[in-house]
mmCIF file of C-alpha atoms in Angstrom:
data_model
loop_
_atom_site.group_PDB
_atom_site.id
_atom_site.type_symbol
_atom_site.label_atom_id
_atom_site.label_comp_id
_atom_site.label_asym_id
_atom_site.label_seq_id
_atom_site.Cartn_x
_atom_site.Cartn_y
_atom_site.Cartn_z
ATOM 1 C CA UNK D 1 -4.470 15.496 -12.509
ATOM 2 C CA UNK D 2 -2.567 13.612 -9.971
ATOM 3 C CA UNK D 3 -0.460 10.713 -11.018
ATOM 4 C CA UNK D 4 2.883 9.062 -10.323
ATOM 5 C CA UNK D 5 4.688 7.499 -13.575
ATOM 6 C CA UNK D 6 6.697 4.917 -12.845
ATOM 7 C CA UNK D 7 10.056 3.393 -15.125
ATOM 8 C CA UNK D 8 12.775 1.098 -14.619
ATOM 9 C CA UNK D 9 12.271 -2.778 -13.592
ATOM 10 C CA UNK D 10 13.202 -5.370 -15.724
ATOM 11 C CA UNK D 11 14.739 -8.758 -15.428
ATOM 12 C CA UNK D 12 17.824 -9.077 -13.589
ATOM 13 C CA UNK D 13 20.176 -11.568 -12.428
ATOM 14 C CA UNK D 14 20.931 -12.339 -8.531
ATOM 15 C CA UNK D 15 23.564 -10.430 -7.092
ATOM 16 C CA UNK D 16 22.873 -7.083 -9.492
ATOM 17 C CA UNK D 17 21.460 -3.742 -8.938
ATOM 18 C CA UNK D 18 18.575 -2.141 -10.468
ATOM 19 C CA UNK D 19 16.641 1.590 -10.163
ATOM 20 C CA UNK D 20 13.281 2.692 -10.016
ATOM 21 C CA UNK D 21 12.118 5.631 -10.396
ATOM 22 C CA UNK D 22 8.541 7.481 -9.987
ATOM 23 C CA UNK D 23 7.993 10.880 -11.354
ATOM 24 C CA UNK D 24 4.856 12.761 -9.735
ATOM 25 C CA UNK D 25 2.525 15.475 -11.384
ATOM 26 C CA UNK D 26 0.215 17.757 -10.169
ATOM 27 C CA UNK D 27 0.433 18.193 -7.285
ATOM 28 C CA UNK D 28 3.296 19.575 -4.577
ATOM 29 C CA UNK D 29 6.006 16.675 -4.225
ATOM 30 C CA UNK D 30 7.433 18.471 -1.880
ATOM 31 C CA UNK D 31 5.215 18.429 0.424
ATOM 32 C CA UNK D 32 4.701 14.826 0.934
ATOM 33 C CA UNK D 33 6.658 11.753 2.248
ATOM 34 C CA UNK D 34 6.982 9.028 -0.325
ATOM 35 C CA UNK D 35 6.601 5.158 -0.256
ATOM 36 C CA UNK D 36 7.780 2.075 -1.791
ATOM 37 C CA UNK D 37 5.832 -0.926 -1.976
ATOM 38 C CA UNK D 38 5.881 -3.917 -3.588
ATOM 39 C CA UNK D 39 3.605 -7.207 -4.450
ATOM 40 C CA UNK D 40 3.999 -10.715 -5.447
ATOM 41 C CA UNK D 41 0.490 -12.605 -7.057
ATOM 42 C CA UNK D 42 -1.986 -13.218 -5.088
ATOM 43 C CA UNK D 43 -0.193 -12.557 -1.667
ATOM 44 C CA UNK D 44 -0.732 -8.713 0.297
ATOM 45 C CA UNK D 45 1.728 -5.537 -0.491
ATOM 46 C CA UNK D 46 4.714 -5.639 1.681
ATOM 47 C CA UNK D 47 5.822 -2.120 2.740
ATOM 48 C CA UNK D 48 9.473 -1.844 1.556
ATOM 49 C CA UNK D 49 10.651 1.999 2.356
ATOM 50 C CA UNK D 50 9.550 5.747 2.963
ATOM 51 C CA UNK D 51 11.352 8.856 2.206
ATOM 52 C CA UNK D 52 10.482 12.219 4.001
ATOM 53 C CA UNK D 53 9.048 14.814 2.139
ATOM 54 C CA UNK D 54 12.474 16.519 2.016
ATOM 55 C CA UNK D 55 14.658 13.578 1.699
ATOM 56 C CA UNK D 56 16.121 14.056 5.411
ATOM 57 C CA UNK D 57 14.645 10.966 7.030
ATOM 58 C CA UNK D 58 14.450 7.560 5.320
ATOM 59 C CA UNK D 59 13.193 4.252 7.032
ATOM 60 C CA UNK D 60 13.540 0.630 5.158
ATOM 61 C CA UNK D 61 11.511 -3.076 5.870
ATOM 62 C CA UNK D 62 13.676 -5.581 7.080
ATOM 63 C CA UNK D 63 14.671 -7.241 4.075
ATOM 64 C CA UNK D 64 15.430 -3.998 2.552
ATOM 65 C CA UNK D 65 17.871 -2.966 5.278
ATOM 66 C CA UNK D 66 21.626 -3.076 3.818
ATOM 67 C CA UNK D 67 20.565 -3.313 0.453
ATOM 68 C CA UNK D 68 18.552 -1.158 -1.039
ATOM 69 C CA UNK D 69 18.508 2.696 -0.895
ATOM 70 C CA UNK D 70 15.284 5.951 -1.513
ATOM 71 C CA UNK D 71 16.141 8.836 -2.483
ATOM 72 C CA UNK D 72 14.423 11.685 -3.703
ATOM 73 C CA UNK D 73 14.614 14.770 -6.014
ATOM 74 C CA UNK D 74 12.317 17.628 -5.594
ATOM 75 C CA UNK D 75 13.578 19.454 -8.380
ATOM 76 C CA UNK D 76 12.570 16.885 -10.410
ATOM 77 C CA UNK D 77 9.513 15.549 -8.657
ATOM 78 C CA UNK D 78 11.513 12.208 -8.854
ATOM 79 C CA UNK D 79 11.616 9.424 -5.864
ATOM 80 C CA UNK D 80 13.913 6.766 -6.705
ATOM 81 C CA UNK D 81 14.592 3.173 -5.335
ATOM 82 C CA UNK D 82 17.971 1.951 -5.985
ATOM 83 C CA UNK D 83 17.741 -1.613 -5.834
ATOM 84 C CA UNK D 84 21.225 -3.567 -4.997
ATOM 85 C CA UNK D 85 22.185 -7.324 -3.924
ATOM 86 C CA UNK D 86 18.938 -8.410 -5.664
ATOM 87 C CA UNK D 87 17.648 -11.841 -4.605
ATOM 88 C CA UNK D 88 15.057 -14.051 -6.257
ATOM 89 C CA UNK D 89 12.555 -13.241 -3.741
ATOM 90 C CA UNK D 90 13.048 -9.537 -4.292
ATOM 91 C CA UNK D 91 11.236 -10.913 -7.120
ATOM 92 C CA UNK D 92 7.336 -8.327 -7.254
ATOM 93 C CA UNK D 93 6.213 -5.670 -8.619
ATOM 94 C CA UNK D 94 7.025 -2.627 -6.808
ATOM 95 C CA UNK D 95 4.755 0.159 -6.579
ATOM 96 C CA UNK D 96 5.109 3.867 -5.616
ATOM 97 C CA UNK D 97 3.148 5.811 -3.603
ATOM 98 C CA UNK D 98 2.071 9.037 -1.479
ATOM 99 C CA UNK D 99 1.833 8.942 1.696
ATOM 100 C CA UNK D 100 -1.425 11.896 1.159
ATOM 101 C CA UNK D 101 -3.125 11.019 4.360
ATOM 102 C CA UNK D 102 -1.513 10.389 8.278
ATOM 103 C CA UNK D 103 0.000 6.798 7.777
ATOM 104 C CA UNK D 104 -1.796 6.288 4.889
ATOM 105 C CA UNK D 105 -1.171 5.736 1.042
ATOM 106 C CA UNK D 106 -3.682 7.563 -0.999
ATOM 107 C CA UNK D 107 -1.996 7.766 -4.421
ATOM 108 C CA UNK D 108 -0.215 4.779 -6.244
ATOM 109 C CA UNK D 109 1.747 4.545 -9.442
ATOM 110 C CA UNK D 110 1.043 2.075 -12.135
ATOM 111 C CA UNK D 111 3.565 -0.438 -10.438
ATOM 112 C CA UNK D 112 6.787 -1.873 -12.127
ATOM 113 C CA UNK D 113 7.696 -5.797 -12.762
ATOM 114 C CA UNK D 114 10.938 -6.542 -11.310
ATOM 115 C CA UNK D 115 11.808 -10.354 -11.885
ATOM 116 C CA UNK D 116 15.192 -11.350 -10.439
ATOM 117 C CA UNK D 117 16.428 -14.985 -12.160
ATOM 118 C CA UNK D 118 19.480 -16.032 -13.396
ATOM 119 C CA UNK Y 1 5.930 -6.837 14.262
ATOM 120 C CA UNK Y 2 2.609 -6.324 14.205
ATOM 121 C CA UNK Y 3 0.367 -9.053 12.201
ATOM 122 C CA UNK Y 4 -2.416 -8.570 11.019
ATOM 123 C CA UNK Y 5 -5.285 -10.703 10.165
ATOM 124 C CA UNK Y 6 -8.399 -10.723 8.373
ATOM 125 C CA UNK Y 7 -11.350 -12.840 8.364
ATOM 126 C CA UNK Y 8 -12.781 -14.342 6.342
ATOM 127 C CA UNK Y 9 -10.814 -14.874 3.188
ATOM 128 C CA UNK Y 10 -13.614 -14.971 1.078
ATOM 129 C CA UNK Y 11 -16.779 -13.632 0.691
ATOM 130 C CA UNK Y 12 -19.440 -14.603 -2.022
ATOM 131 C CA UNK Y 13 -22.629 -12.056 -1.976
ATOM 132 C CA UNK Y 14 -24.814 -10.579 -4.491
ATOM 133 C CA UNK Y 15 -24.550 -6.753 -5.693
ATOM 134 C CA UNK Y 16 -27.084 -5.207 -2.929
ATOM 135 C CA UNK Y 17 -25.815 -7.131 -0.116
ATOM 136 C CA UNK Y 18 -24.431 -5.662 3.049
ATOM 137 C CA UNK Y 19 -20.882 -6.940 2.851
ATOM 138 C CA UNK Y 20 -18.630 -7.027 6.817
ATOM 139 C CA UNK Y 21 -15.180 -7.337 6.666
ATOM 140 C CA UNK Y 22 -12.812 -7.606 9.647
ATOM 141 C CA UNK Y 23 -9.416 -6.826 10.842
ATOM 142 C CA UNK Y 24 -7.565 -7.996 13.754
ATOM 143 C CA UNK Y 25 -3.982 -6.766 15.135
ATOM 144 C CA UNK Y 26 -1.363 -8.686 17.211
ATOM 145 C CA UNK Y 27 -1.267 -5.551 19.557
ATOM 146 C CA UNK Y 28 -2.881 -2.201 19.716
ATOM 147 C CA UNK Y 29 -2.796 -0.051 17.017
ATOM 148 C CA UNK Y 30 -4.495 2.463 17.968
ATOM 149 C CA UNK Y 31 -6.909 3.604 15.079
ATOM 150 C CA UNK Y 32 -3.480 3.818 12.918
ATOM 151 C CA UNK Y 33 -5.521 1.482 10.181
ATOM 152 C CA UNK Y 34 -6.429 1.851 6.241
ATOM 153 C CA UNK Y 35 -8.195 -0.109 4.328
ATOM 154 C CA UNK Y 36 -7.670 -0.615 0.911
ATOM 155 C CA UNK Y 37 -9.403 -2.164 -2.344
ATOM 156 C CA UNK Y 38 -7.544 -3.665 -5.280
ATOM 157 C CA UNK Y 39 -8.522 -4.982 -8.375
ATOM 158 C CA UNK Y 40 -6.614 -7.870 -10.624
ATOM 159 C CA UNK Y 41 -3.993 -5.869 -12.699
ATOM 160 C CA UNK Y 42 -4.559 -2.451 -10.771
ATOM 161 C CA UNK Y 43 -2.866 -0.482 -7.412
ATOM 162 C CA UNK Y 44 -4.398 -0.264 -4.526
ATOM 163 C CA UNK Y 45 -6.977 1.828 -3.683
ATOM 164 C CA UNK Y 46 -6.884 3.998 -0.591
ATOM 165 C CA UNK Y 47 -10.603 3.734 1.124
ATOM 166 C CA UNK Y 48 -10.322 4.512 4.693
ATOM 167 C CA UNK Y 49 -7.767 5.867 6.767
ATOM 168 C CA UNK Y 50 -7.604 6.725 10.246
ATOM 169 C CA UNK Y 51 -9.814 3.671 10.944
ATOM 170 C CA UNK Y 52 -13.069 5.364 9.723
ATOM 171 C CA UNK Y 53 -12.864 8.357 7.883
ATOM 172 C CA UNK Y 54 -13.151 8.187 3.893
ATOM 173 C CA UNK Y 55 -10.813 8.910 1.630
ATOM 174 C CA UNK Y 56 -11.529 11.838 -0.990
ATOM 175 C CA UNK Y 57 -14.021 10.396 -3.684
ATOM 176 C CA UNK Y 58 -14.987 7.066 -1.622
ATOM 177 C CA UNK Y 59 -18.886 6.695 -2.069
ATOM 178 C CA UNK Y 60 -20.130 6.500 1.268
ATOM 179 C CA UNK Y 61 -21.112 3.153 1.041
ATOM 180 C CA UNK Y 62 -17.948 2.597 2.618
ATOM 181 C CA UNK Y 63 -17.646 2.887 6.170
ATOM 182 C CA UNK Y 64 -14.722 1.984 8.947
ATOM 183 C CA UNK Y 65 -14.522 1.540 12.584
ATOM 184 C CA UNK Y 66 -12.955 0.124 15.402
ATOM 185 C CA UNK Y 67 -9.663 0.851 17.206
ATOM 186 C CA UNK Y 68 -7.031 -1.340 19.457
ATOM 187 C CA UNK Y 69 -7.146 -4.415 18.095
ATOM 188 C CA UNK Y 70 -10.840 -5.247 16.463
ATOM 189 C CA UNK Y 71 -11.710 -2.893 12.968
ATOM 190 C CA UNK Y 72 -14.327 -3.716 10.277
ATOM 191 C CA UNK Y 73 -15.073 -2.475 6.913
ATOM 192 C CA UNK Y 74 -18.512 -2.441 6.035
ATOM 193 C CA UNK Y 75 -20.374 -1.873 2.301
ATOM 194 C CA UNK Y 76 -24.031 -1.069 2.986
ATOM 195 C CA UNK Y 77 -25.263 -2.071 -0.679
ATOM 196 C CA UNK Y 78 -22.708 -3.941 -3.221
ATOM 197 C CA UNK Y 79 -22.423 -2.173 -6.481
ATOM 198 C CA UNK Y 80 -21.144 -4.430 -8.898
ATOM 199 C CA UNK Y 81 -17.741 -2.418 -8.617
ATOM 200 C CA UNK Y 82 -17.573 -3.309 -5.438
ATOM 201 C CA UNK Y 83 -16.284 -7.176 -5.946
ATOM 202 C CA UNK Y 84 -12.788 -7.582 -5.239
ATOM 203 C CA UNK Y 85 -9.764 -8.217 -2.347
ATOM 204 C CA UNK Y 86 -9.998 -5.789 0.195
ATOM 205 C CA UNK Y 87 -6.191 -5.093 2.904
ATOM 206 C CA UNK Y 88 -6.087 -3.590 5.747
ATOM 207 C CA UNK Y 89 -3.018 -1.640 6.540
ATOM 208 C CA UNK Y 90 -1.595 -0.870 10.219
ATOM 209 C CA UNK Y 91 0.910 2.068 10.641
ATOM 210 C CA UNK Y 92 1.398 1.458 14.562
ATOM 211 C CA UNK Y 93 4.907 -0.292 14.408
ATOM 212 C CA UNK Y 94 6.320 0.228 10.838
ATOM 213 C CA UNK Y 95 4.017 -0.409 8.145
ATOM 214 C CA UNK Y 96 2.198 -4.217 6.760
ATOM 215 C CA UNK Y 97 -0.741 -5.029 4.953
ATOM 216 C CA UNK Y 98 -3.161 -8.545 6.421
ATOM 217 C CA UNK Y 99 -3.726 -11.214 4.107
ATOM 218 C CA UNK Y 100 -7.086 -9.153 2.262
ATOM 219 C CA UNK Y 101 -10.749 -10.860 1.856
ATOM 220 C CA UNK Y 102 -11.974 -11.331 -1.254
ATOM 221 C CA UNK Y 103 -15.438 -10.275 -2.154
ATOM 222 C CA UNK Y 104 -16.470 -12.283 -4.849
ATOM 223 C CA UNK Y 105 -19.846 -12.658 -6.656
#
């Protein structure tokens, strides 16, 4: 069965770091470039970064630019999101995902609360 | 930046009713466009990519089409599933989500 498991998040004060990370199963990691995305309530996900499938090529939104950082390990099926600066409106949760289809994301992990607040 | 926008922000039908949802880009994107279903408390759901072809597992009650700027998502017959906020994605210039309809009963 296909799934990504997600860990990390938490409450964190402005100004500090935080890392996700996403663990895939069953199927070839390797083989597939991988997203971050995250979500406030009731507003649309916001694309925040993608990952090639072998970590050569990486490509961040805007407000991610400068601050935060993917990586990836496909030894241990592992995409990561290192999360640094934080701001309050980084407040979301943040969601995995696989990008299974051309420009498309066809396989999401359970998604992560990440609440920035002093 | 491409913007995206979709009309109309709500819909209220009954399960069995043909339900048309549409998309409209800033600029051309081609038929780089998903559309996606999410449910309170879940991820979103990959339905269509490519502008109209399904997604593995997508009942084909759901259909897609369209390309530039104009795209709609259609559902044939509601099934009671069915009610909940529908994106659509663009992957022309970067990557962004519109605002979603809701389908509501």
């Amino acid at each position: 069965q296909e799934q990504l498991a997600q860990s990390g998040g938490g409450v964190v004060q402005p100004g500090k770091s935080l890392r996700l990370s996403c663990a895939a199963s069953g199927f070839i990691f390797s083989s597939y470039a991988m997203h971050w995305v995250r979500q406030t309530p009731g507003k649309e996900p916001e694309w925040v970064a993608v990952i090639s499938y072998d970590g050569g090529i990486d490509h961040f939104a805007d407000p991610a630019k400068g601050r935060f950082g993917i990586s990836r390990d496909n030894s241990k099926s592992t995409v990561y999101l290192q999360m640094d600066s934080l701001r309050v409106e980084d407040t979301a949760v943040y969601y995995c995902a696989r990008e299974g289809y051309p420009d498309a994301f066809d396989l999401w992990g359970q998604g992560t609360i990440v609440t920035v607040s002093s | 930046e491409i913007v995206l926008t979709q009309f109309p922000a709500t819909l209220s039908l009954s399960p069995g009713d043909r339900a048309t949802l549409s998309c409209r880009a800033s600029q051309s994107v081609s038929t780089y466009l998903a559309w996606y279903q999410q449910k309170p408390g879940q991820a979103p759901r990959l339905l269509i990519y490519d502008a109209s072809r399904r997604a593995t597992g997508i009942p084909d009650r759901f259909s897609g089409n369209g390309s530039g700027t104009d795209f709609t998502l259609t559902v044939s017959s509601l099934a009671p599933e069915d009610f909940a906020v529908y994106y659509c994605q663009q992957r022309r210039k970067s990557f962004s989500f519109g605002p979603g309809t809701k389908v509501d009963i």
